[in-house]
Amino acid sequence: MSGTVYGIAGGSVEDLGTDAAKTGRAGEESTGRVLDRITVESQRDVWHDLDVPARGVKANIDHIVTGGTVALIIDAKRWRPGFYWTLDGTSFRWLSKVEHADRATMAMIQQRIAAHIPRALVRRPVVSVEASRDGWLSVTFLHIPGADAIRAQALLRRIRSRVPDEPTDPDLTAALYPLLRSS
């Protein structure tokens, strides 16, 4: 038995006229292709492009992987190569500040999903980072508030260790389905 893919990866990336938006969509689509393979080899479900269950929040949830009563939120990033690190709550790529890495969005999303689905065990979110071009990338010393930063190459291993290979609980499916932005 295999899992199910819900939604379209990168389906609602805003303002595609900017290079940043195009890069963001490419990162979400790339991560989406990797995640879609999980549904073929396991019973886990993959959810792409969901609304945050809160009024007035414009941010979306890039991906969620579910199995049993467990949900793992994944934010896909495609950043310039370099050495990313954090000191006293400020993140850097080499010696340049990287303010977008210091936002507490992932902690808020985890709290909102956990409140929306009380039965679910919502694991600590993951920010999966891949390089936007050839070059060396390290996020080992990067500390994103409320999330674990990992290289994209480690994503499947993280999912296999955090999300059980079981069909998704019907209550989770019923709670997540209305949050889909695209289908």
Short mmCIF file of N, CA and C in Angstrom, two decimals:
data_model
loop_
_atom_site.label_atom_id
_atom_site.label_comp_id
_atom_site.label_asym_id
_atom_site.label_seq_id
_atom_site.Cartn_x
_atom_site.Cartn_y
_atom_site.Cartn_z
N MET A 1 0.84 -1.18 0.00
CA MET A 1 0.00 0.00 0.00
C MET A 1 0.89 1.25 0.00
N SER A 2 0.45 2.27 -0.70
CA SER A 2 1.25 3.49 -0.75
C SER A 2 0.46 4.66 -0.19
N GLY A 3 1.17 5.75 0.07
CA GLY A 3 0.55 6.95 0.60
C GLY A 3 -0.07 7.79 -0.50
N THR A 4 -0.53 8.99 -0.12
CA THR A 4 -1.21 9.89 -1.04
C THR A 4 -0.54 11.25 -1.03
N VAL A 5 -0.51 11.89 -2.19
CA VAL A 5 -0.03 13.26 -2.31
C VAL A 5 -1.24 14.17 -2.43
N TYR A 6 -1.29 15.20 -1.58
CA TYR A 6 -2.36 16.19 -1.61
C TYR A 6 -1.76 17.54 -1.98
N GLY A 7 -2.40 18.28 -2.86
CA GLY A 7 -1.95 19.62 -3.22
C GLY A 7 -0.84 19.61 -4.25
N ILE A 8 -0.38 20.82 -4.58
CA ILE A 8 0.65 21.02 -5.58
C ILE A 8 1.81 21.79 -4.95
N ALA A 9 3.00 21.22 -5.01
CA ALA A 9 4.18 21.88 -4.43
C ALA A 9 4.44 23.20 -5.14
N GLY A 10 4.60 24.28 -4.37
CA GLY A 10 4.86 25.60 -4.94
C GLY A 10 3.65 26.22 -5.59
N GLY A 11 2.48 25.69 -5.30
CA GLY A 11 1.25 26.10 -5.97
C GLY A 11 0.82 27.53 -5.75
N SER A 12 1.21 28.15 -4.67
CA SER A 12 0.72 29.51 -4.41
C SER A 12 1.83 30.49 -4.08
N VAL A 13 3.02 30.27 -4.60
CA VAL A 13 4.10 31.23 -4.36
C VAL A 13 3.69 32.55 -5.00
N GLU A 14 3.70 33.61 -4.20
CA GLU A 14 3.21 34.92 -4.64
C GLU A 14 4.24 35.66 -5.49
N ASP A 15 3.74 36.58 -6.30
CA ASP A 15 4.58 37.54 -7.02
C ASP A 15 5.72 36.87 -7.78
N LEU A 16 5.34 36.04 -8.75
CA LEU A 16 6.36 35.30 -9.49
C LEU A 16 7.22 36.18 -10.39
N GLY A 17 6.99 37.49 -10.38
CA GLY A 17 7.81 38.39 -11.16
C GLY A 17 9.18 38.61 -10.56
N THR A 18 9.36 38.30 -9.30
CA THR A 18 10.65 38.55 -8.66
C THR A 18 11.53 37.30 -8.73
N ASP A 19 12.83 37.53 -8.76
CA ASP A 19 13.77 36.40 -8.78
C ASP A 19 13.65 35.57 -7.51
N ALA A 20 13.43 36.25 -6.37
CA ALA A 20 13.31 35.54 -5.10
C ALA A 20 12.11 34.59 -5.12
N ALA A 21 10.99 35.05 -5.69
CA ALA A 21 9.80 34.20 -5.76
C ALA A 21 10.03 33.01 -6.69
N LYS A 22 10.71 33.25 -7.81
CA LYS A 22 11.00 32.16 -8.74
C LYS A 22 11.92 31.13 -8.09
N THR A 23 12.91 31.61 -7.35
CA THR A 23 13.82 30.71 -6.65
C THR A 23 13.07 29.94 -5.56
N GLY A 24 12.18 30.63 -4.84
CA GLY A 24 11.38 29.99 -3.80
C GLY A 24 10.50 28.89 -4.36
N ARG A 25 9.83 29.19 -5.47
CA ARG A 25 8.98 28.18 -6.09
C ARG A 25 9.81 26.99 -6.55
N ALA A 26 10.97 27.24 -7.14
CA ALA A 26 11.83 26.14 -7.59
C ALA A 26 12.25 25.27 -6.42
N GLY A 27 12.54 25.89 -5.28
CA GLY A 27 12.90 25.13 -4.08
C GLY A 27 11.75 24.28 -3.57
N GLU A 28 10.54 24.87 -3.55
CA GLU A 28 9.37 24.11 -3.10
C GLU A 28 9.07 22.95 -4.05
N GLU A 29 9.19 23.20 -5.35
CA GLU A 29 8.93 22.13 -6.32
C GLU A 29 9.97 21.02 -6.22
N SER A 30 11.22 21.39 -6.04
CA SER A 30 12.29 20.40 -5.90
C SER A 30 12.06 19.54 -4.66
N THR A 31 11.76 20.18 -3.54
CA THR A 31 11.47 19.44 -2.31
C THR A 31 10.22 18.59 -2.49
N GLY A 32 9.23 19.13 -3.17
CA GLY A 32 7.99 18.39 -3.43
C GLY A 32 8.23 17.10 -4.19
N ARG A 33 9.11 17.14 -5.19
CA ARG A 33 9.42 15.92 -5.95
C ARG A 33 10.06 14.86 -5.05
N VAL A 34 10.94 15.30 -4.16
CA VAL A 34 11.57 14.36 -3.22
C VAL A 34 10.51 13.76 -2.29
N LEU A 35 9.64 14.61 -1.77
CA LEU A 35 8.61 14.14 -0.84
C LEU A 35 7.60 13.21 -1.52
N ASP A 36 7.25 13.51 -2.76
CA ASP A 36 6.29 12.67 -3.47
C ASP A 36 6.78 11.23 -3.58
N ARG A 37 8.10 11.03 -3.65
CA ARG A 37 8.65 9.68 -3.71
C ARG A 37 8.36 8.89 -2.44
N ILE A 38 8.24 9.60 -1.32
CA ILE A 38 7.96 8.94 -0.03
C ILE A 38 6.63 8.19 -0.09
N THR A 39 5.65 8.77 -0.79
CA THR A 39 4.33 8.14 -0.85
C THR A 39 4.36 6.84 -1.64
N VAL A 40 5.33 6.69 -2.54
CA VAL A 40 5.44 5.47 -3.33
C VAL A 40 6.06 4.35 -2.51
N GLU A 41 7.03 4.70 -1.67
CA GLU A 41 7.77 3.67 -0.93
C GLU A 41 7.21 3.42 0.47
N SER A 42 6.20 4.19 0.89
CA SER A 42 5.68 4.03 2.25
C SER A 42 4.18 4.33 2.28
N GLN A 43 3.61 4.26 3.47
CA GLN A 43 2.19 4.56 3.65
C GLN A 43 1.97 6.01 4.10
N ARG A 44 3.05 6.78 4.23
CA ARG A 44 2.94 8.17 4.66
C ARG A 44 2.24 9.01 3.58
N ASP A 45 1.58 10.08 4.03
CA ASP A 45 0.96 11.03 3.11
C ASP A 45 1.78 12.30 3.07
N VAL A 46 1.75 12.98 1.93
CA VAL A 46 2.45 14.24 1.74
C VAL A 46 1.43 15.31 1.36
N TRP A 47 1.51 16.43 2.05
CA TRP A 47 0.61 17.57 1.84
C TRP A 47 1.44 18.76 1.38
N HIS A 48 1.03 19.38 0.27
CA HIS A 48 1.75 20.54 -0.25
C HIS A 48 0.86 21.78 -0.19
N ASP A 49 1.45 22.91 0.16
CA ASP A 49 0.83 24.22 0.02
C ASP A 49 -0.49 24.34 0.79
N LEU A 50 -0.36 24.47 2.09
CA LEU A 50 -1.54 24.59 2.96
C LEU A 50 -1.60 25.98 3.60
N ASP A 51 -2.83 26.38 3.95
CA ASP A 51 -3.03 27.60 4.74
C ASP A 51 -2.66 27.33 6.19
N VAL A 52 -2.21 28.36 6.87
CA VAL A 52 -2.01 28.30 8.32
C VAL A 52 -3.39 28.50 8.94
N PRO A 53 -3.83 27.63 9.85
CA PRO A 53 -5.17 27.76 10.42
C PRO A 53 -5.25 28.91 11.44
N ALA A 54 -5.20 30.14 10.94
CA ALA A 54 -5.28 31.33 11.79
C ALA A 54 -5.73 32.51 10.93
N ARG A 55 -6.54 33.35 11.49
CA ARG A 55 -7.01 34.53 10.75
C ARG A 55 -5.88 35.53 10.57
N GLY A 56 -5.85 36.11 9.38
CA GLY A 56 -4.90 37.18 9.11
C GLY A 56 -3.48 36.75 8.83
N VAL A 57 -3.21 35.46 8.79
CA VAL A 57 -1.85 34.98 8.51
C VAL A 57 -1.74 34.71 7.01
N LYS A 58 -0.83 35.41 6.35
CA LYS A 58 -0.67 35.24 4.90
C LYS A 58 0.30 34.13 4.55
N ALA A 59 1.16 33.77 5.49
CA ALA A 59 2.15 32.71 5.24
C ALA A 59 1.44 31.40 4.90
N ASN A 60 2.11 30.59 4.10
CA ASN A 60 1.59 29.26 3.82
C ASN A 60 2.51 28.22 4.45
N ILE A 61 2.03 27.01 4.48
CA ILE A 61 2.84 25.87 4.91
C ILE A 61 3.28 25.17 3.64
N ASP A 62 4.59 25.08 3.42
CA ASP A 62 5.09 24.47 2.18
C ASP A 62 4.70 23.01 2.08
N HIS A 63 5.00 22.23 3.13
CA HIS A 63 4.77 20.78 3.08
C HIS A 63 4.51 20.26 4.49
N ILE A 64 3.69 19.20 4.57
CA ILE A 64 3.53 18.42 5.80
C ILE A 64 3.57 16.96 5.40
N VAL A 65 4.30 16.15 6.15
CA VAL A 65 4.30 14.70 5.95
C VAL A 65 3.60 14.10 7.16
N THR A 66 2.63 13.20 6.90
CA THR A 66 1.87 12.58 7.98
C THR A 66 1.94 11.07 7.90
N GLY A 67 1.87 10.45 9.06
CA GLY A 67 1.80 9.00 9.20
C GLY A 67 1.25 8.70 10.57
N GLY A 68 0.22 7.88 10.65
CA GLY A 68 -0.42 7.65 11.94
C GLY A 68 -1.00 8.96 12.46
N THR A 69 -0.68 9.30 13.69
CA THR A 69 -1.15 10.58 14.26
C THR A 69 -0.02 11.61 14.33
N VAL A 70 1.03 11.40 13.55
CA VAL A 70 2.20 12.28 13.57
C VAL A 70 2.21 13.18 12.33
N ALA A 71 2.57 14.45 12.54
CA ALA A 71 2.71 15.40 11.44
C ALA A 71 4.07 16.09 11.55
N LEU A 72 4.76 16.20 10.43
CA LEU A 72 6.04 16.90 10.36
C LEU A 72 5.92 18.03 9.34
N ILE A 73 6.08 19.27 9.80
CA ILE A 73 5.99 20.45 8.94
C ILE A 73 7.37 20.69 8.33
N ILE A 74 7.38 20.95 7.02
CA ILE A 74 8.64 21.16 6.30
C ILE A 74 8.56 22.47 5.53
N ASP A 75 9.54 23.31 5.74
CA ASP A 75 9.67 24.55 4.99
C ASP A 75 10.84 24.38 4.04
N ALA A 76 10.60 24.59 2.75
CA ALA A 76 11.64 24.40 1.74
C ALA A 76 12.32 25.74 1.45
N LYS A 77 13.64 25.74 1.47
CA LYS A 77 14.41 26.95 1.18
C LYS A 77 15.46 26.65 0.12
N ARG A 78 15.68 27.61 -0.73
CA ARG A 78 16.75 27.53 -1.73
C ARG A 78 17.58 28.80 -1.57
N TRP A 79 18.71 28.65 -0.89
CA TRP A 79 19.55 29.79 -0.52
C TRP A 79 20.89 29.72 -1.24
N ARG A 80 21.53 30.88 -1.28
CA ARG A 80 22.88 30.93 -1.86
C ARG A 80 23.82 30.03 -1.07
N PRO A 81 24.78 29.43 -1.76
CA PRO A 81 25.76 28.60 -1.04
C PRO A 81 26.51 29.43 0.00
N GLY A 82 26.98 28.76 1.03
CA GLY A 82 27.77 29.43 2.05
C GLY A 82 27.68 28.71 3.38
N PHE A 83 28.34 29.28 4.35
CA PHE A 83 28.36 28.76 5.71
C PHE A 83 27.38 29.59 6.53
N TYR A 84 26.25 28.97 6.93
CA TYR A 84 25.22 29.65 7.70
C TYR A 84 25.40 29.31 9.18
N TRP A 85 25.31 30.32 10.02
CA TRP A 85 25.51 30.11 11.45
C TRP A 85 24.74 31.19 12.23
N THR A 86 24.51 30.91 13.51
CA THR A 86 23.76 31.83 14.36
C THR A 86 24.54 32.08 15.64
N LEU A 87 24.54 33.34 16.07
CA LEU A 87 25.17 33.73 17.33
C LEU A 87 24.24 34.72 18.03
N ASP A 88 23.85 34.40 19.26
CA ASP A 88 22.98 35.27 20.05
C ASP A 88 21.72 35.68 19.30
N GLY A 89 21.10 34.74 18.60
CA GLY A 89 19.84 35.00 17.92
C GLY A 89 19.96 35.73 16.59
N THR A 90 21.15 35.97 16.12
CA THR A 90 21.36 36.62 14.82
C THR A 90 22.07 35.64 13.89
N SER A 91 21.49 35.46 12.70
CA SER A 91 22.05 34.50 11.75
C SER A 91 22.87 35.19 10.67
N PHE A 92 23.85 34.45 10.18
CA PHE A 92 24.79 34.97 9.19
C PHE A 92 25.04 33.93 8.10
N ARG A 93 25.37 34.43 6.89
CA ARG A 93 25.98 33.61 5.84
C ARG A 93 27.37 34.18 5.71
N TRP A 94 28.35 33.39 6.07
CA TRP A 94 29.71 33.87 6.26
C TRP A 94 29.66 35.01 7.27
N LEU A 95 29.90 36.26 6.89
CA LEU A 95 29.87 37.37 7.85
C LEU A 95 28.73 38.36 7.58
N SER A 96 27.84 38.02 6.64
CA SER A 96 26.70 38.89 6.31
C SER A 96 25.46 38.42 7.05
N LYS A 97 24.71 39.36 7.61
CA LYS A 97 23.47 39.00 8.31
C LYS A 97 22.46 38.41 7.34
N VAL A 98 21.72 37.42 7.84
CA VAL A 98 20.67 36.75 7.09
C VAL A 98 19.40 36.85 7.94
N GLU A 99 18.73 37.99 7.87
CA GLU A 99 17.60 38.25 8.76
C GLU A 99 16.43 37.30 8.54
N HIS A 100 16.23 36.85 7.30
CA HIS A 100 15.09 35.96 7.03
C HIS A 100 15.22 34.63 7.77
N ALA A 101 16.39 34.26 8.22
CA ALA A 101 16.57 33.01 8.96
C ALA A 101 16.19 33.15 10.43
N ASP A 102 15.97 34.37 10.89
CA ASP A 102 15.69 34.60 12.31
C ASP A 102 14.21 34.78 12.63
N ARG A 103 13.35 34.64 11.65
CA ARG A 103 11.91 34.80 11.88
C ARG A 103 11.37 33.59 12.64
N ALA A 104 10.38 33.84 13.49
CA ALA A 104 9.79 32.78 14.32
C ALA A 104 8.55 32.17 13.68
N THR A 105 8.45 32.22 12.37
CA THR A 105 7.28 31.71 11.66
C THR A 105 7.04 30.22 11.92
N MET A 106 8.09 29.43 11.93
CA MET A 106 7.92 27.98 12.07
C MET A 106 7.34 27.61 13.43
N ALA A 107 7.75 28.29 14.48
CA ALA A 107 7.20 28.02 15.81
C ALA A 107 5.71 28.34 15.83
N MET A 108 5.33 29.45 15.22
CA MET A 108 3.92 29.83 15.15
C MET A 108 3.11 28.80 14.37
N ILE A 109 3.64 28.35 13.24
CA ILE A 109 2.93 27.36 12.43
C ILE A 109 2.76 26.06 13.21
N GLN A 110 3.79 25.61 13.90
CA GLN A 110 3.68 24.39 14.70
C GLN A 110 2.59 24.55 15.76
N GLN A 111 2.56 25.68 16.44
CA GLN A 111 1.54 25.91 17.47
C GLN A 111 0.14 25.91 16.87
N ARG A 112 -0.03 26.56 15.71
CA ARG A 112 -1.35 26.63 15.07
C ARG A 112 -1.83 25.26 14.61
N ILE A 113 -0.95 24.47 14.03
CA ILE A 113 -1.34 23.13 13.58
C ILE A 113 -1.66 22.24 14.78
N ALA A 114 -0.86 22.32 15.83
CA ALA A 114 -1.12 21.51 17.04
C ALA A 114 -2.46 21.88 17.66
N ALA A 115 -2.81 23.16 17.67
CA ALA A 115 -4.10 23.59 18.21
C ALA A 115 -5.25 23.16 17.29
N HIS A 116 -4.99 23.16 15.99
CA HIS A 116 -6.01 22.79 15.00
C HIS A 116 -6.31 21.29 15.02
N ILE A 117 -5.30 20.49 15.36
CA ILE A 117 -5.45 19.02 15.39
C ILE A 117 -4.94 18.52 16.73
N PRO A 118 -5.74 18.63 17.79
CA PRO A 118 -5.26 18.26 19.13
C PRO A 118 -4.79 16.81 19.25
N ARG A 119 -5.34 15.92 18.45
CA ARG A 119 -4.94 14.49 18.50
C ARG A 119 -3.56 14.23 17.93
N ALA A 120 -3.07 15.16 17.13
CA ALA A 120 -1.81 14.93 16.41
C ALA A 120 -0.59 15.22 17.27
N LEU A 121 0.44 14.45 17.04
CA LEU A 121 1.76 14.76 17.57
C LEU A 121 2.47 15.55 16.47
N VAL A 122 2.58 16.85 16.66
CA VAL A 122 3.20 17.71 15.66
C VAL A 122 4.68 17.86 16.03
N ARG A 123 5.51 17.21 15.26
CA ARG A 123 6.96 17.21 15.52
C ARG A 123 7.55 18.60 15.30
N ARG A 124 8.74 18.81 15.87
CA ARG A 124 9.46 20.06 15.64
C ARG A 124 9.67 20.23 14.14
N PRO A 125 9.26 21.37 13.57
CA PRO A 125 9.37 21.57 12.12
C PRO A 125 10.81 21.51 11.62
N VAL A 126 10.92 21.28 10.32
CA VAL A 126 12.21 21.19 9.65
C VAL A 126 12.26 22.25 8.55
N VAL A 127 13.37 22.95 8.47
CA VAL A 127 13.65 23.83 7.34
C VAL A 127 14.70 23.13 6.49
N SER A 128 14.28 22.70 5.31
CA SER A 128 15.15 21.96 4.39
C SER A 128 15.78 22.95 3.42
N VAL A 129 17.11 23.07 3.48
CA VAL A 129 17.82 24.09 2.70
C VAL A 129 18.65 23.42 1.60
N GLU A 130 18.44 23.88 0.37
CA GLU A 130 19.28 23.43 -0.74
C GLU A 130 19.95 24.65 -1.36
N ALA A 131 21.08 24.44 -1.98
CA ALA A 131 21.82 25.55 -2.60
C ALA A 131 21.13 25.98 -3.89
N SER A 132 21.09 27.29 -4.10
CA SER A 132 20.45 27.84 -5.30
C SER A 132 21.33 27.72 -6.54
N ARG A 133 22.58 27.42 -6.34
CA ARG A 133 23.53 27.21 -7.44
C ARG A 133 24.67 26.34 -6.92
N ASP A 134 25.58 25.98 -7.80
CA ASP A 134 26.72 25.17 -7.37
C ASP A 134 27.50 25.89 -6.29
N GLY A 135 27.95 25.12 -5.32
CA GLY A 135 28.74 25.69 -4.24
C GLY A 135 28.48 24.94 -2.95
N TRP A 136 29.32 25.19 -1.99
CA TRP A 136 29.28 24.52 -0.70
C TRP A 136 28.23 25.18 0.20
N LEU A 137 27.45 24.37 0.92
CA LEU A 137 26.40 24.89 1.79
C LEU A 137 26.45 24.12 3.11
N SER A 138 26.46 24.86 4.22
CA SER A 138 26.40 24.24 5.54
C SER A 138 25.40 25.00 6.40
N VAL A 139 24.51 24.25 7.06
CA VAL A 139 23.55 24.84 8.01
C VAL A 139 23.69 24.20 9.39
N THR A 140 24.78 23.51 9.62
CA THR A 140 25.00 22.80 10.88
C THR A 140 24.90 23.72 12.09
N PHE A 141 25.39 24.94 11.97
CA PHE A 141 25.39 25.87 13.11
C PHE A 141 24.33 26.97 12.97
N LEU A 142 23.35 26.73 12.10
CA LEU A 142 22.24 27.67 11.93
C LEU A 142 21.10 27.27 12.86
N HIS A 143 20.60 28.21 13.63
CA HIS A 143 19.51 27.95 14.57
C HIS A 143 18.31 28.81 14.21
N ILE A 144 17.34 28.20 13.54
CA ILE A 144 16.11 28.89 13.15
C ILE A 144 15.13 28.74 14.31
N PRO A 145 14.52 29.84 14.77
CA PRO A 145 13.59 29.74 15.91
C PRO A 145 12.46 28.74 15.65
N GLY A 146 12.34 27.75 16.53
CA GLY A 146 11.26 26.78 16.46
C GLY A 146 11.40 25.72 15.40
N ALA A 147 12.57 25.57 14.80
CA ALA A 147 12.73 24.57 13.73
C ALA A 147 14.17 24.08 13.69
N ASP A 148 14.34 22.91 13.07
CA ASP A 148 15.67 22.37 12.82
C ASP A 148 16.04 22.67 11.37
N ALA A 149 17.18 23.29 11.14
CA ALA A 149 17.67 23.53 9.79
C ALA A 149 18.52 22.33 9.37
N ILE A 150 18.19 21.76 8.21
CA ILE A 150 18.95 20.63 7.69
C ILE A 150 19.20 20.84 6.20
N ARG A 151 20.23 20.20 5.69
CA ARG A 151 20.47 20.21 4.25
C ARG A 151 19.42 19.33 3.58
N ALA A 152 19.03 19.71 2.39
CA ALA A 152 17.98 18.99 1.68
C ALA A 152 18.31 17.51 1.52
N GLN A 153 19.58 17.18 1.40
CA GLN A 153 19.99 15.79 1.22
C GLN A 153 19.65 14.92 2.43
N ALA A 154 19.44 15.52 3.59
CA ALA A 154 19.13 14.76 4.81
C ALA A 154 17.64 14.66 5.08
N LEU A 155 16.82 15.24 4.20
CA LEU A 155 15.38 15.32 4.47
C LEU A 155 14.71 13.95 4.57
N LEU A 156 14.96 13.07 3.63
CA LEU A 156 14.30 11.75 3.66
C LEU A 156 14.66 10.98 4.93
N ARG A 157 15.91 11.04 5.32
CA ARG A 157 16.33 10.36 6.55
C ARG A 157 15.59 10.93 7.76
N ARG A 158 15.44 12.25 7.82
CA ARG A 158 14.72 12.89 8.93
C ARG A 158 13.26 12.45 8.96
N ILE A 159 12.63 12.40 7.81
CA ILE A 159 11.23 11.98 7.74
C ILE A 159 11.08 10.54 8.21
N ARG A 160 11.94 9.66 7.72
CA ARG A 160 11.85 8.25 8.10
C ARG A 160 12.04 8.05 9.60
N SER A 161 12.83 8.92 10.24
CA SER A 161 13.07 8.78 11.68
C SER A 161 11.99 9.45 12.53
N ARG A 162 11.24 10.37 11.96
CA ARG A 162 10.27 11.15 12.75
C ARG A 162 8.81 10.83 12.49
N VAL A 163 8.51 10.29 11.31
CA VAL A 163 7.11 10.03 10.93
C VAL A 163 6.94 8.54 10.70
N PRO A 164 6.05 7.88 11.44
CA PRO A 164 5.89 6.43 11.28
C PRO A 164 5.36 6.07 9.90
N ASP A 165 5.77 4.90 9.43
CA ASP A 165 5.31 4.39 8.14
C ASP A 165 3.96 3.71 8.35
N GLU A 166 2.94 4.54 8.50
CA GLU A 166 1.56 4.07 8.75
C GLU A 166 0.60 4.95 7.96
N PRO A 167 -0.59 4.44 7.66
CA PRO A 167 -1.60 5.31 7.04
C PRO A 167 -1.94 6.46 8.00
N THR A 168 -2.19 7.62 7.43
CA THR A 168 -2.52 8.79 8.24
C THR A 168 -3.87 8.59 8.92
N ASP A 169 -3.92 8.96 10.19
CA ASP A 169 -5.16 8.90 10.96
C ASP A 169 -6.24 9.72 10.23
N PRO A 170 -7.46 9.18 10.08
CA PRO A 170 -8.53 9.90 9.36
C PRO A 170 -8.84 11.28 9.95
N ASP A 171 -8.67 11.45 11.26
CA ASP A 171 -8.92 12.77 11.86
C ASP A 171 -7.90 13.80 11.37
N LEU A 172 -6.65 13.37 11.17
CA LEU A 172 -5.64 14.29 10.63
C LEU A 172 -5.98 14.66 9.20
N THR A 173 -6.35 13.67 8.41
CA THR A 173 -6.72 13.93 7.02
C THR A 173 -7.89 14.90 6.95
N ALA A 174 -8.90 14.66 7.78
CA ALA A 174 -10.09 15.53 7.78
C ALA A 174 -9.75 16.96 8.21
N ALA A 175 -8.79 17.12 9.10
CA ALA A 175 -8.42 18.45 9.58
C ALA A 175 -7.50 19.18 8.59
N LEU A 176 -6.64 18.45 7.89
CA LEU A 176 -5.70 19.09 6.96
C LEU A 176 -6.32 19.40 5.60
N TYR A 177 -7.23 18.57 5.14
CA TYR A 177 -7.77 18.72 3.79
C TYR A 177 -8.34 20.12 3.52
N PRO A 178 -9.13 20.69 4.44
CA PRO A 178 -9.66 22.04 4.18
C PRO A 178 -8.60 23.14 4.13
N LEU A 179 -7.39 22.85 4.60
CA LEU A 179 -6.32 23.85 4.59
C LEU A 179 -5.58 23.91 3.26
N LEU A 180 -5.82 22.95 2.36
CA LEU A 180 -5.13 22.92 1.07
C LEU A 180 -5.44 24.18 0.27
N ARG A 181 -4.42 24.79 -0.28
CA ARG A 181 -4.60 25.96 -1.15
C ARG A 181 -4.80 25.54 -2.60
N SER A 182 -4.23 24.42 -2.96
CA SER A 182 -4.31 23.93 -4.34
C SER A 182 -4.54 22.43 -4.31
N SER A 183 -5.14 21.92 -5.36
CA SER A 183 -5.38 20.47 -5.38
C SER A 183 -5.14 19.89 -6.74
#
